[in-house]
Amino acid sequence: MDVKFTMVMEEELARKLSYIGKYYGRSRTKEIEWACKLWVQEFEKNVDKIELAEEDA
């Protein structure tokens, strides 16, 4: 299931994410998604594995 939401950020950050995404052949949205996945992986590697209950998903 995909979840859609609006995210507010500084214009400069948004433009930089667009630049990075374009460099890697991704949209800004896909770049943000990729960065979030990386952040979760790092958290689970360094802190604790996240186990979601059915109601958390």
mmCIF file of C-alpha atoms in Angstrom:
data_model
loop_
_atom_site.group_PDB
_atom_site.id
_atom_site.type_symbol
_atom_site.label_atom_id
_atom_site.label_comp_id
_atom_site.label_asym_id
_atom_site.label_seq_id
_atom_site.Cartn_x
_atom_site.Cartn_y
_atom_site.Cartn_z
ATOM 1 C CA MET A 1 0.000 0.000 0.000
ATOM 2 C CA ASP A 2 1.332 3.436 -0.899
ATOM 3 C CA VAL A 3 0.696 6.402 1.382
ATOM 4 C CA LYS A 4 0.450 9.890 -0.107
ATOM 5 C CA PHE A 5 1.043 13.056 1.883
ATOM 6 C CA THR A 6 2.223 16.632 1.472
ATOM 7 C CA MET A 7 5.633 17.615 2.779
ATOM 8 C CA VAL A 8 6.695 21.191 3.421
ATOM 9 C CA MET A 9 10.400 22.021 3.109
ATOM 10 C CA GLU A 10 12.672 24.926 2.378
ATOM 11 C CA GLU A 11 12.902 25.806 -1.301
ATOM 12 C CA GLU A 12 16.691 25.442 -1.390
ATOM 13 C CA LEU A 13 16.496 21.920 0.056
ATOM 14 C CA ALA A 14 13.766 20.947 -2.420
ATOM 15 C CA ARG A 15 15.850 22.219 -5.327
ATOM 16 C CA LYS A 16 18.935 20.362 -4.095
ATOM 17 C CA LEU A 17 16.945 17.143 -3.761
ATOM 18 C CA SER A 18 15.683 17.639 -7.317
ATOM 19 C CA TYR A 19 19.294 18.100 -8.476
ATOM 20 C CA ILE A 20 20.467 14.933 -6.692
ATOM 21 C CA GLY A 21 17.483 12.968 -7.953
ATOM 22 C CA LYS A 22 18.118 14.093 -11.521
ATOM 23 C CA TYR A 23 21.776 13.049 -11.190
ATOM 24 C CA TYR A 24 20.684 9.520 -10.238
ATOM 25 C CA GLY A 25 17.782 9.390 -12.700
ATOM 26 C CA ARG A 26 15.070 9.787 -10.061
ATOM 27 C CA SER A 27 12.386 12.374 -9.386
ATOM 28 C CA ARG A 28 12.517 14.495 -6.242
ATOM 29 C CA THR A 29 9.815 12.306 -4.710
ATOM 30 C CA LYS A 30 11.738 9.100 -5.466
ATOM 31 C CA GLU A 31 14.917 10.686 -4.107
ATOM 32 C CA ILE A 32 13.143 11.473 -0.834
ATOM 33 C CA GLU A 33 11.746 7.913 -0.727
ATOM 34 C CA TRP A 34 15.236 6.485 -1.332
ATOM 35 C CA ALA A 35 16.714 8.676 1.410
ATOM 36 C CA CYS A 36 13.979 7.581 3.849
ATOM 37 C CA LYS A 37 14.660 3.916 3.099
ATOM 38 C CA LEU A 38 18.360 4.487 3.723
ATOM 39 C CA TRP A 39 17.569 6.263 6.994
ATOM 40 C CA VAL A 40 15.418 3.326 8.170
ATOM 41 C CA GLN A 41 18.166 0.847 7.219
ATOM 42 C CA GLU A 42 20.725 2.844 9.185
ATOM 43 C CA PHE A 43 18.413 3.068 12.192
ATOM 44 C CA GLU A 44 17.790 -0.676 12.158
ATOM 45 C CA LYS A 45 21.515 -1.378 11.761
ATOM 46 C CA ASN A 46 22.625 0.961 14.562
ATOM 47 C CA VAL A 47 19.682 1.037 16.982
ATOM 48 C CA ASP A 48 17.101 -1.720 16.693
ATOM 49 C CA LYS A 49 15.082 -3.653 14.131
ATOM 50 C CA ILE A 50 11.628 -2.130 13.695
ATOM 51 C CA GLU A 51 8.853 -4.704 14.046
ATOM 52 C CA LEU A 52 5.484 -3.246 13.090
ATOM 53 C CA ALA A 53 2.283 -4.619 14.527
ATOM 54 C CA GLU A 54 -0.633 -4.954 12.096
ATOM 55 C CA GLU A 55 -2.232 -1.743 13.438
ATOM 56 C CA ASP A 56 1.079 0.168 12.939
ATOM 57 C CA ALA A 57 1.349 -0.723 9.264
#
